[in-house]
PDB file of C-alpha atoms in Angstrom:
ATOM      1  CA  UNK A 279      -6.941  21.775  -6.863  1.00 77.00           C
ATOM      2  CA  UNK A 280      -6.385  18.181  -5.769  1.00 79.00           C
ATOM      3  CA  UNK A 281      -9.737  17.046  -7.199  1.00 76.00           C
ATOM      4  CA  UNK A 282      -8.989  18.403 -10.648  1.00 74.00           C
ATOM      5  CA  UNK A 283      -6.971  16.395 -13.327  1.00 73.00           C
ATOM      6  CA  UNK A 284      -4.095  17.847 -15.307  1.00 77.00           C
ATOM      7  CA  UNK A 285      -6.664  19.351 -17.834  1.00 77.00           C
ATOM      8  CA  UNK A 286      -8.486  21.145 -15.036  1.00 78.00           C
ATOM      9  CA  UNK A 287     -11.496  18.899 -15.148  1.00 83.00           C
ATOM     10  CA  UNK A 288     -13.248  17.467 -11.980  1.00 83.00           C
ATOM     11  CA  UNK A 289     -12.013  13.925 -11.371  1.00 83.00           C
ATOM     12  CA  UNK A 290     -14.079  11.678  -9.170  1.00 86.00           C
ATOM     13  CA  UNK A 291     -11.123   9.348  -8.544  1.00 88.00           C
ATOM     14  CA  UNK A 292      -8.937  12.124  -7.450  1.00 89.00           C
ATOM     15  CA  UNK A 293     -11.662  13.605  -5.244  1.00 92.00           C
ATOM     16  CA  UNK A 294     -12.113  10.135  -3.609  1.00 93.00           C
ATOM     17  CA  UNK A 295      -8.341   9.747  -3.049  1.00 92.00           C
ATOM     18  CA  UNK A 296      -8.070  13.197  -1.484  1.00 93.00           C
ATOM     19  CA  UNK A 297     -10.982  12.410   0.837  1.00 95.00           C
ATOM     20  CA  UNK A 298      -9.185   9.211   1.742  1.00 94.00           C
ATOM     21  CA  UNK A 299      -5.981  11.108   2.636  1.00 94.00           C
ATOM     22  CA  UNK A 300      -7.955  13.470   4.927  1.00 96.00           C
ATOM     23  CA  UNK A 301     -10.104  10.684   6.671  1.00 96.00           C
ATOM     24  CA  UNK A 302      -7.392   9.417   9.048  1.00 96.00           C
ATOM     25  CA  UNK A 303      -6.705  12.873  10.344  1.00 96.00           C
ATOM     26  CA  UNK A 304     -10.354  13.490  10.761  1.00 97.00           C
ATOM     27  CA  UNK A 305     -10.785  10.213  12.673  1.00 96.00           C
ATOM     28  CA  UNK A 306      -8.025  11.084  15.009  1.00 96.00           C
ATOM     29  CA  UNK A 307      -9.301  14.658  15.601  1.00 96.00           C
ATOM     30  CA  UNK A 308     -12.741  13.262  16.227  1.00 96.00           C
ATOM     31  CA  UNK A 309     -11.506  10.616  18.735  1.00 95.00           C
ATOM     32  CA  UNK A 310      -9.480  13.324  20.532  1.00 94.00           C
ATOM     33  CA  UNK A 311     -12.511  15.520  20.606  1.00 95.00           C
ATOM     34  CA  UNK A 312     -14.652  12.785  22.061  1.00 93.00           C
ATOM     35  CA  UNK A 313     -11.997  11.648  24.565  1.00 92.00           C
ATOM     36  CA  UNK A 314     -11.609   8.213  23.000  1.00 92.00           C
ATOM     37  CA  UNK A 315      -7.794   8.167  22.938  1.00 92.00           C
ATOM     38  CA  UNK A 316      -7.549   6.589  26.358  1.00 88.00           C
ATOM     39  CA  UNK A 317      -5.451   7.604  29.343  1.00 88.00           C
ATOM     40  CA  UNK A 318      -2.386   8.435  27.223  1.00 92.00           C
ATOM     41  CA  UNK A 319      -4.072  10.425  24.320  1.00 93.00           C
ATOM     42  CA  UNK A 320      -0.785  11.693  22.826  1.00 94.00           C
ATOM     43  CA  UNK A 321       0.736   8.233  22.683  1.00 94.00           C
ATOM     44  CA  UNK A 322      -2.405   6.882  21.128  1.00 95.00           C
ATOM     45  CA  UNK A 323      -2.520   9.666  18.522  1.00 96.00           C
ATOM     46  CA  UNK A 324       1.257   8.842  17.803  1.00 96.00           C
ATOM     47  CA  UNK A 325       0.434   5.147  17.205  1.00 95.00           C
ATOM     48  CA  UNK A 326      -2.723   5.970  15.056  1.00 95.00           C
ATOM     49  CA  UNK A 327      -0.817   8.333  12.711  1.00 97.00           C
ATOM     50  CA  UNK A 328       1.966   6.029  12.346  1.00 96.00           C
ATOM     51  CA  UNK A 329      -0.339   3.156  11.543  1.00 96.00           C
ATOM     52  CA  UNK A 330      -2.062   5.256   8.819  1.00 97.00           C
ATOM     53  CA  UNK A 331       1.193   6.284   7.383  1.00 97.00           C
ATOM     54  CA  UNK A 332       2.176   2.690   6.869  1.00 97.00           C
ATOM     55  CA  UNK A 333      -1.437   1.817   5.386  1.00 97.00           C
ATOM     56  CA  UNK A 334      -1.236   4.741   2.894  1.00 97.00           C
ATOM     57  CA  UNK A 335       2.441   3.787   2.006  1.00 97.00           C
ATOM     58  CA  UNK A 336       1.390   0.189   1.085  1.00 97.00           C
ATOM     59  CA  UNK A 337      -1.616   1.658  -0.843  1.00 96.00           C
ATOM     60  CA  UNK A 338       0.577   4.038  -2.723  1.00 95.00           C
ATOM     61  CA  UNK A 339       2.950   1.130  -3.761  1.00 96.00           C
ATOM     62  CA  UNK A 340      -0.223  -0.830  -4.998  1.00 96.00           C
ATOM     63  CA  UNK A 341      -1.068   1.889  -7.538  1.00 95.00           C
ATOM     64  CA  UNK A 342       1.349   0.822 -10.286  1.00 92.00           C
ATOM     65  CA  UNK A 343       0.684  -2.850 -10.208  1.00 93.00           C
ATOM     66  CA  UNK A 344      -3.121  -2.476  -9.995  1.00 93.00           C
ATOM     67  CA  UNK A 345      -3.053   0.061 -12.923  1.00 93.00           C
ATOM     68  CA  UNK A 346      -1.290  -2.722 -15.133  1.00 91.00           C
ATOM     69  CA  UNK A 347      -3.284  -5.686 -13.790  1.00 92.00           C
ATOM     70  CA  UNK A 348      -6.651  -3.945 -13.888  1.00 90.00           C
ATOM     71  CA  UNK A 349      -6.036  -2.032 -16.981  1.00 87.00           C
ATOM     72  CA  UNK A 350      -6.961   1.147 -15.145  1.00 87.00           C
ATOM     73  CA  UNK A 351      -4.730   3.901 -16.478  1.00 85.00           C
ATOM     74  CA  UNK A 352      -6.373   6.731 -14.550  1.00 87.00           C
ATOM     75  CA  UNK A 353      -5.231   5.289 -11.271  1.00 89.00           C
ATOM     76  CA  UNK A 354      -1.692   6.527 -11.770  1.00 87.00           C
ATOM     77  CA  UNK A 355      -3.076  10.112 -11.357  1.00 87.00           C
ATOM     78  CA  UNK A 356      -3.513   9.524  -7.621  1.00 91.00           C
ATOM     79  CA  UNK A 357      -0.150   7.975  -6.840  1.00 92.00           C
ATOM     80  CA  UNK A 358       1.682  11.322  -6.038  1.00 92.00           C
ATOM     81  CA  UNK A 359      -1.130  12.509  -3.926  1.00 93.00           C
ATOM     82  CA  UNK A 360      -1.008   9.225  -1.826  1.00 95.00           C
ATOM     83  CA  UNK A 361       2.788   9.470  -1.551  1.00 94.00           C
ATOM     84  CA  UNK A 362       2.697  12.925  -0.234  1.00 95.00           C
ATOM     85  CA  UNK A 363       0.002  11.996   2.305  1.00 95.00           C
ATOM     86  CA  UNK A 364       2.351   9.299   3.531  1.00 96.00           C
ATOM     87  CA  UNK A 365       4.994  11.964   4.062  1.00 96.00           C
ATOM     88  CA  UNK A 366       2.507  14.292   5.855  1.00 96.00           C
ATOM     89  CA  UNK A 367       1.323  11.541   8.326  1.00 97.00           C
ATOM     90  CA  UNK A 368       4.851  10.340   8.948  1.00 97.00           C
ATOM     91  CA  UNK A 369       5.845  13.966   9.892  1.00 97.00           C
ATOM     92  CA  UNK A 370       2.695  14.283  11.958  1.00 96.00           C
ATOM     93  CA  UNK A 371       3.728  11.154  13.615  1.00 97.00           C
ATOM     94  CA  UNK A 372       7.059  12.592  14.661  1.00 97.00           C
ATOM     95  CA  UNK A 373       5.499  15.966  15.457  1.00 96.00           C
ATOM     96  CA  UNK A 374       3.166  14.326  18.002  1.00 96.00           C
ATOM     97  CA  UNK A 375       5.948  12.415  19.448  1.00 96.00           C
ATOM     98  CA  UNK A 376       7.901  15.632  20.069  1.00 96.00           C
ATOM     99  CA  UNK A 377       4.730  17.078  21.676  1.00 95.00           C
ATOM    100  CA  UNK A 378       4.545  14.081  23.922  1.00 94.00           C
ATOM    101  CA  UNK A 379       8.281  14.680  24.899  1.00 95.00           C
ATOM    102  CA  UNK A 380       7.525  18.310  25.588  1.00 93.00           C
ATOM    103  CA  UNK A 381       9.935  19.412  22.956  1.00 95.00           C
ATOM    104  CA  UNK A 382      12.916  18.310  25.046  1.00 95.00           C
ATOM    105  CA  UNK A 383      15.215  18.010  21.956  1.00 95.00           C
ATOM    106  CA  UNK A 384      18.186  16.552  23.957  1.00 95.00           C
ATOM    107  CA  UNK A 385      15.832  13.777  25.255  1.00 95.00           C
ATOM    108  CA  UNK A 386      14.279  13.266  21.789  1.00 95.00           C
ATOM    109  CA  UNK A 387      17.649  12.946  19.997  1.00 96.00           C
ATOM    110  CA  UNK A 388      19.030  10.593  22.673  1.00 96.00           C
ATOM    111  CA  UNK A 389      15.838   8.371  22.481  1.00 95.00           C
ATOM    112  CA  UNK A 390      16.055   8.229  18.683  1.00 96.00           C
ATOM    113  CA  UNK A 391      19.832   7.285  18.899  1.00 95.00           C
ATOM    114  CA  UNK A 392      19.478   4.807  21.745  1.00 94.00           C
ATOM    115  CA  UNK A 393      16.341   2.938  20.690  1.00 94.00           C
ATOM    116  CA  UNK A 394      16.828   0.883  17.556  1.00 94.00           C
ATOM    117  CA  UNK A 395      13.073   0.891  16.460  1.00 94.00           C
ATOM    118  CA  UNK A 396      13.171   4.735  16.665  1.00 96.00           C
ATOM    119  CA  UNK A 397      16.464   4.991  14.757  1.00 96.00           C
ATOM    120  CA  UNK A 398      15.125   2.878  11.716  1.00 97.00           C
ATOM    121  CA  UNK A 399      11.859   4.855  11.889  1.00 96.00           C
ATOM    122  CA  UNK A 400      13.632   8.084  11.806  1.00 97.00           C
ATOM    123  CA  UNK A 401      15.753   6.901   8.844  1.00 97.00           C
ATOM    124  CA  UNK A 402      12.574   5.788   7.095  1.00 97.00           C
ATOM    125  CA  UNK A 403      11.103   9.334   7.628  1.00 97.00           C
ATOM    126  CA  UNK A 404      14.034  11.044   6.178  1.00 97.00           C
ATOM    127  CA  UNK A 405      13.812   8.772   3.143  1.00 96.00           C
ATOM    128  CA  UNK A 406      10.073   9.623   2.740  1.00 96.00           C
ATOM    129  CA  UNK A 407      10.916  13.403   2.927  1.00 96.00           C
ATOM    130  CA  UNK A 408      13.593  12.959   0.237  1.00 95.00           C
ATOM    131  CA  UNK A 409      11.081  11.366  -2.000  1.00 95.00           C
ATOM    132  CA  UNK A 410       8.396  13.810  -1.276  1.00 94.00           C
ATOM    133  CA  UNK A 411      10.659  16.757  -1.859  1.00 93.00           C
ATOM    134  CA  UNK A 412      11.609  15.382  -5.262  1.00 93.00           C
ATOM    135  CA  UNK A 413       8.088  14.426  -6.486  1.00 90.00           C
ATOM    136  CA  UNK A 414       7.427  17.740  -8.331  1.00 88.00           C
ATOM    137  CA  UNK A 415       7.445  17.962 -12.156  1.00 87.00           C
ATOM    138  CA  UNK A 416      10.384  20.287 -11.860  1.00 90.00           C
ATOM    139  CA  UNK A 417      12.520  17.866  -9.824  1.00 92.00           C
ATOM    140  CA  UNK A 418      11.567  15.099 -12.198  1.00 90.00           C
ATOM    141  CA  UNK A 419      12.971  17.066 -15.137  1.00 91.00           C
ATOM    142  CA  UNK A 420      16.060  18.058 -13.230  1.00 92.00           C
ATOM    143  CA  UNK A 421      17.065  14.630 -11.961  1.00 89.00           C
ATOM    144  CA  UNK A 422      16.174  12.803 -15.227  1.00 88.00           C
ATOM    145  CA  UNK A 423      17.100   9.061 -15.105  1.00 87.00           C
ATOM    146  CA  UNK A 424      18.278   9.648 -11.612  1.00 91.00           C
ATOM    147  CA  UNK A 425      14.803  10.340 -10.491  1.00 90.00           C
ATOM    148  CA  UNK A 426      13.700   6.759 -11.018  1.00 89.00           C
ATOM    149  CA  UNK A 427      16.781   5.455  -9.226  1.00 90.00           C
ATOM    150  CA  UNK A 428      16.144   7.673  -6.282  1.00 91.00           C
ATOM    151  CA  UNK A 429      12.400   6.718  -6.127  1.00 92.00           C
ATOM    152  CA  UNK A 430      13.220   2.925  -6.277  1.00 93.00           C
ATOM    153  CA  UNK A 431      14.429   3.495  -2.677  1.00 95.00           C
ATOM    154  CA  UNK A 432      10.826   3.425  -1.573  1.00 96.00           C
ATOM    155  CA  UNK A 433      11.017  -0.269  -1.289  1.00 96.00           C
ATOM    156  CA  UNK A 434      13.922  -0.432   1.226  1.00 96.00           C
ATOM    157  CA  UNK A 435      12.367   2.580   2.959  1.00 97.00           C
ATOM    158  CA  UNK A 436       9.023   0.663   3.216  1.00 97.00           C
ATOM    159  CA  UNK A 437      10.939  -2.383   4.662  1.00 97.00           C
ATOM    160  CA  UNK A 438      12.350  -0.084   7.357  1.00 97.00           C
ATOM    161  CA  UNK A 439       8.927   1.448   8.191  1.00 97.00           C
ATOM    162  CA  UNK A 440       7.397  -2.018   8.418  1.00 97.00           C
ATOM    163  CA  UNK A 441      10.208  -3.083  10.791  1.00 96.00           C
ATOM    164  CA  UNK A 442       9.688  -0.029  12.833  1.00 96.00           C
ATOM    165  CA  UNK A 443       5.905  -0.724  12.940  1.00 96.00           C
ATOM    166  CA  UNK A 444       6.450  -4.290  14.155  1.00 94.00           C
ATOM    167  CA  UNK A 445       8.954  -3.480  16.762  1.00 93.00           C
ATOM    168  CA  UNK A 446       6.870  -0.672  18.253  1.00 91.00           C
ATOM    169  CA  UNK A 447       3.715  -2.991  18.183  1.00 87.00           C
ATOM    170  CA  UNK A 448       5.411  -4.972  21.083  1.00 78.00           C
ATOM    171  CA  UNK A 449       3.212  -8.176  21.682  1.00 81.00           C
ATOM    172  CA  UNK A 450       0.537  -7.979  19.011  1.00 85.00           C
ATOM    173  CA  UNK A 451       1.996  -7.636  15.496  1.00 91.00           C
ATOM    174  CA  UNK A 452      -1.167  -8.672  13.567  1.00 91.00           C
ATOM    175  CA  UNK A 453      -1.490  -5.558  11.516  1.00 94.00           C
ATOM    176  CA  UNK A 454       2.263  -5.234  11.085  1.00 95.00           C
ATOM    177  CA  UNK A 455       2.249  -8.717   9.670  1.00 95.00           C
ATOM    178  CA  UNK A 456      -0.652  -7.959   7.446  1.00 96.00           C
ATOM    179  CA  UNK A 457       1.055  -4.940   6.044  1.00 97.00           C
ATOM    180  CA  UNK A 458       4.317  -6.821   5.462  1.00 97.00           C
ATOM    181  CA  UNK A 459       2.499  -9.622   3.804  1.00 97.00           C
ATOM    182  CA  UNK A 460       0.764  -7.217   1.291  1.00 97.00           C
ATOM    183  CA  UNK A 461       4.169  -5.665   0.749  1.00 98.00           C
ATOM    184  CA  UNK A 462       5.584  -9.152  -0.141  1.00 97.00           C
ATOM    185  CA  UNK A 463       2.645  -9.499  -2.567  1.00 97.00           C
ATOM    186  CA  UNK A 464       3.387  -6.132  -4.211  1.00 97.00           C
ATOM    187  CA  UNK A 465       7.078  -7.201  -4.510  1.00 96.00           C
ATOM    188  CA  UNK A 466       5.880 -10.365  -6.313  1.00 96.00           C
ATOM    189  CA  UNK A 467       3.867  -8.201  -8.747  1.00 95.00           C
ATOM    190  CA  UNK A 468       6.916  -5.927  -9.368  1.00 93.00           C
ATOM    191  CA  UNK A 469       9.116  -9.021 -10.090  1.00 92.00           C
ATOM    192  CA  UNK A 470       6.436 -10.321 -12.463  1.00 90.00           C
ATOM    193  CA  UNK A 471       6.789  -7.200 -14.682  1.00 87.00           C
ATOM    194  CA  UNK A 472      10.469  -6.661 -14.077  1.00 86.00           C
ATOM    195  CA  UNK A 473      11.231 -10.224 -15.471  1.00 87.00           C
ATOM    196  CA  UNK A 474       8.391  -9.863 -18.097  1.00 84.00           C
ATOM    197  CA  UNK A 475       6.466 -12.845 -16.863  1.00 86.00           C
ATOM    198  CA  UNK A 476       2.774 -13.368 -18.261  1.00 85.00           C
ATOM    199  CA  UNK A 477       0.218 -12.082 -15.876  1.00 87.00           C
ATOM    200  CA  UNK A 478      -2.184 -14.990 -16.377  1.00 90.00           C
ATOM    201  CA  UNK A 479      -4.904 -16.057 -13.942  1.00 92.00           C
ATOM    202  CA  UNK A 480      -2.961 -19.277 -12.761  1.00 93.00           C
ATOM    203  CA  UNK A 481       0.223 -17.212 -12.254  1.00 94.00           C
ATOM    204  CA  UNK A 482      -1.473 -14.371 -10.264  1.00 95.00           C
ATOM    205  CA  UNK A 483      -3.531 -16.957  -8.205  1.00 95.00           C
ATOM    206  CA  UNK A 484      -0.149 -18.843  -7.450  1.00 95.00           C
ATOM    207  CA  UNK A 485       1.465 -15.677  -6.370  1.00 96.00           C
ATOM    208  CA  UNK A 486      -1.505 -14.796  -4.065  1.00 96.00           C
ATOM    209  CA  UNK A 487      -1.218 -18.244  -2.383  1.00 95.00           C
ATOM    210  CA  UNK A 488       2.460 -17.961  -2.197  1.00 96.00           C
ATOM    211  CA  UNK A 489       2.315 -14.521  -0.639  1.00 96.00           C
ATOM    212  CA  UNK A 490      -0.097 -15.885   1.926  1.00 94.00           C
ATOM    213  CA  UNK A 491       2.338 -18.800   2.762  1.00 94.00           C
ATOM    214  CA  UNK A 492       5.183 -16.256   2.975  1.00 95.00           C
ATOM    215  CA  UNK A 493       3.028 -14.044   5.403  1.00 95.00           C
ATOM    216  CA  UNK A 494       2.339 -17.189   7.632  1.00 92.00           C
ATOM    217  CA  UNK A 495       6.025 -18.009   7.859  1.00 92.00           C
ATOM    218  CA  UNK A 496       6.811 -14.302   8.627  1.00 93.00           C
ATOM    219  CA  UNK A 497       4.286 -14.334  11.436  1.00 91.00           C
ATOM    220  CA  UNK A 498       5.704 -17.690  12.680  1.00 90.00           C
ATOM    221  CA  UNK A 499       9.318 -16.486  12.632  1.00 89.00           C
ATOM    222  CA  UNK A 500       8.527 -13.211  14.285  1.00 90.00           C
ATOM    223  CA  UNK A 501       6.737 -14.830  17.337  1.00 87.00           C
ATOM    224  CA  UNK A 502       9.267 -17.541  17.618  1.00 85.00           C
ATOM    225  CA  UNK A 503      12.101 -15.069  17.630  1.00 86.00           C
ATOM    226  CA  UNK A 504      10.783 -12.294  19.837  1.00 85.00           C
ATOM    227  CA  UNK A 505       8.324 -14.247  22.217  1.00 81.00           C
ATOM    228  CA  UNK A 506       9.674 -17.853  22.260  1.00 76.00           C
ATOM    229  CA  UNK A 507       6.194 -19.116  21.204  1.00 76.00           C
ATOM    230  CA  UNK A 508       6.346 -22.551  19.465  1.00 77.00           C
ATOM    231  CA  UNK A 509       6.698 -21.974  15.777  1.00 77.00           C
ATOM    232  CA  UNK A 510       4.440 -24.970  15.020  1.00 78.00           C
ATOM    233  CA  UNK A 511       1.607 -23.563  17.212  1.00 79.00           C
ATOM    234  CA  UNK A 512       1.773 -20.239  15.309  1.00 79.00           C
ATOM    235  CA  UNK A 513       1.861 -21.809  11.916  1.00 79.00           C
ATOM    236  CA  UNK A 514      -0.930 -24.308  12.941  1.00 79.00           C
ATOM    237  CA  UNK A 515      -3.201 -21.261  13.856  1.00 78.00           C
ATOM    238  CA  UNK A 516      -3.065 -20.258  10.162  1.00 78.00           C
ATOM    239  CA  UNK A 517      -4.628 -23.648   9.281  1.00 76.00           C
ATOM    240  CA  UNK A 518      -7.463 -23.431  11.915  1.00 73.00           C
ATOM    241  CA  UNK A 519      -9.723 -21.835   9.579  1.00 70.00           C
ATOM    242  CA  UNK A 520      -9.477 -24.878   7.248  1.00 67.00           C
ATOM    243  CA  UNK A 521     -10.013 -27.235  10.107  1.00 62.00           C
ATOM    244  CA  UNK A 522     -12.720 -25.637  12.114  1.00 58.00           C
ATOM    245  CA  UNK A 523     -14.216 -23.088   9.629  1.00 63.00           C
ATOM    246  CA  UNK A 524     -13.883 -20.528  12.316  1.00 63.00           C
ATOM    247  CA  UNK A 525     -13.962 -17.048  10.688  1.00 65.00           C
ATOM    248  CA  UNK A 526     -12.833 -15.553  13.830  1.00 64.00           C
ATOM    249  CA  UNK A 527      -9.489 -17.280  13.380  1.00 69.00           C
ATOM    250  CA  UNK A 528      -8.674 -15.508  10.038  1.00 83.00           C
ATOM    251  CA  UNK A 529      -5.018 -14.585  10.164  1.00 89.00           C
ATOM    252  CA  UNK A 530      -3.089 -11.897   8.180  1.00 93.00           C
ATOM    253  CA  UNK A 531      -1.864 -14.637   5.802  1.00 93.00           C
ATOM    254  CA  UNK A 532      -5.514 -15.349   4.829  1.00 92.00           C
ATOM    255  CA  UNK A 533      -6.236 -11.691   4.101  1.00 94.00           C
ATOM    256  CA  UNK A 534      -3.071 -11.405   1.970  1.00 96.00           C
ATOM    257  CA  UNK A 535      -4.061 -14.426  -0.008  1.00 95.00           C
ATOM    258  CA  UNK A 536      -7.610 -13.159  -0.433  1.00 95.00           C
ATOM    259  CA  UNK A 537      -6.442  -9.823  -1.636  1.00 96.00           C
ATOM    260  CA  UNK A 538      -4.200 -11.499  -4.198  1.00 96.00           C
ATOM    261  CA  UNK A 539      -6.971 -13.660  -5.346  1.00 96.00           C
ATOM    262  CA  UNK A 540      -9.263 -10.747  -5.653  1.00 96.00           C
ATOM    263  CA  UNK A 541      -6.611  -8.917  -7.811  1.00 95.00           C
ATOM    264  CA  UNK A 542      -6.311 -12.139  -9.993  1.00 95.00           C
ATOM    265  CA  UNK A 543     -10.051 -12.288 -10.385  1.00 94.00           C
ATOM    266  CA  UNK A 544     -10.265  -8.646 -11.316  1.00 93.00           C
ATOM    267  CA  UNK A 545      -7.566  -9.157 -13.868  1.00 93.00           C
ATOM    268  CA  UNK A 546      -9.274 -12.206 -15.415  1.00 91.00           C
ATOM    269  CA  UNK A 547     -12.540 -10.156 -15.571  1.00 89.00           C
ATOM    270  CA  UNK A 548     -10.962  -7.270 -17.316  1.00 83.00           C
ATOM    271  CA  UNK A 549      -9.375  -9.639 -19.894  1.00 80.00           C
ATOM    272  CA  UNK A 550     -12.570 -11.688 -20.248  1.00 78.00           C
ATOM    273  CA  UNK A 551     -14.050  -9.668 -23.109  1.00 59.00           C
ATOM    274  CA  UNK A 552     -11.543  -8.062 -25.434  1.00 57.00           C
ATOM    275  CA  UNK A 553     -12.774  -4.906 -27.015  1.00 49.00           C
ATOM    276  CA  UNK A 554     -14.828  -5.673 -30.031  1.00 42.00           C
ATOM    277  CA  UNK A 555     -13.445  -4.210 -33.168  1.00 41.00           C
ATOM    278  CA  UNK A 556     -15.967  -2.945 -35.629  1.00 43.00           C
ATOM    279  CA  UNK A 557     -15.698  -4.662 -39.004  1.00 44.00           C
ATOM    280  CA  UNK A 558     -15.990  -2.422 -42.040  1.00 48.00           C
ATOM    281  CA  UNK A 559     -19.400  -2.560 -43.429  1.00 48.00           C
ATOM    282  CA  UNK A 560     -19.491  -4.663 -46.692  1.00 47.00           C
ATOM    283  CA  UNK A 561     -21.715  -3.737 -49.489  1.00 47.00           C
ATOM    284  CA  UNK A 562     -24.579  -6.220 -50.350  1.00 44.00           C
ATOM    285  CA  UNK A 563     -23.498  -8.379 -53.153  1.00 43.00           C
ATOM    286  CA  UNK A 564     -27.092  -9.128 -54.238  1.00 42.00           C
ATOM    287  CA  UNK A 565     -28.037  -5.452 -54.569  1.00 42.00           C
ATOM    288  CA  UNK A 566     -28.601  -4.382 -58.088  1.00 41.00           C
ATOM    289  CA  UNK A 567     -26.355  -1.640 -59.420  1.00 42.00           C
ATOM    290  CA  UNK A 568     -27.751   1.694 -59.571  1.00 45.00           C
ATOM    291  CA  UNK A 569     -28.176   3.194 -63.079  1.00 41.00           C
ATOM    292  CA  UNK A 570     -25.704   5.856 -63.986  1.00 42.00           C
ATOM    293  CA  UNK A 571     -27.046   9.278 -64.827  1.00 35.00           C
TER     294      UNK A 571
END
């Protein structure tokens, strides 16, 4: 059962993660039942399942660095569940697209081949399926060291998924930029441990701010290349909150920086009080020796 750990005991963490994986599907089904998917319900359902697939993908990638930085070993137990849910929502995303196209396989194939954003999305889906199919304990044993090499492909797969997300978002790429910025932050964490750098509070805070800056530059470059908007105006919008203290102007770069600072604070809090070691009890020196019998 997904809410049980490997010893067969109930795990609140696994139960919460399992509920989280079911929540997006429940929300889409509820919206469909209540007629809240708009004039093109199939198209809206396609977009929502795709968005949730990307969100869960970023969340699954965050498990390993958060486990290390927050010293939360049990967190690793939900990574496979989240990864499989990403594959499930991505497959549901494709399935809904096929339904919307009335299962016209010739048209579906031609659209995937002709449209670049569909091509890279389909490649990302194939990669997710390969990772999902090899996530079992048996496949881990069979592949040995090659298993880790294969699953390291999740990073280029995520980059393709994010590019697909941004391209299909058309004009408003706010959430695509947010997810991309969080991905950049996770790559910084990966580099931190790969090159064995100290995970101190100043380092983590610096990475958070740098990831926020990278997100702002990413948003600026995207709008400049795709819409011709002045790069300076887009970049300046990221500084409006500092100028006007208008919280309505919070940009993806700010959320990324805040997420990184929250992780840095959590890491510092976990390291604040090292576990106290009990000292061995010393005998009282002024105690009179007991008479021997």
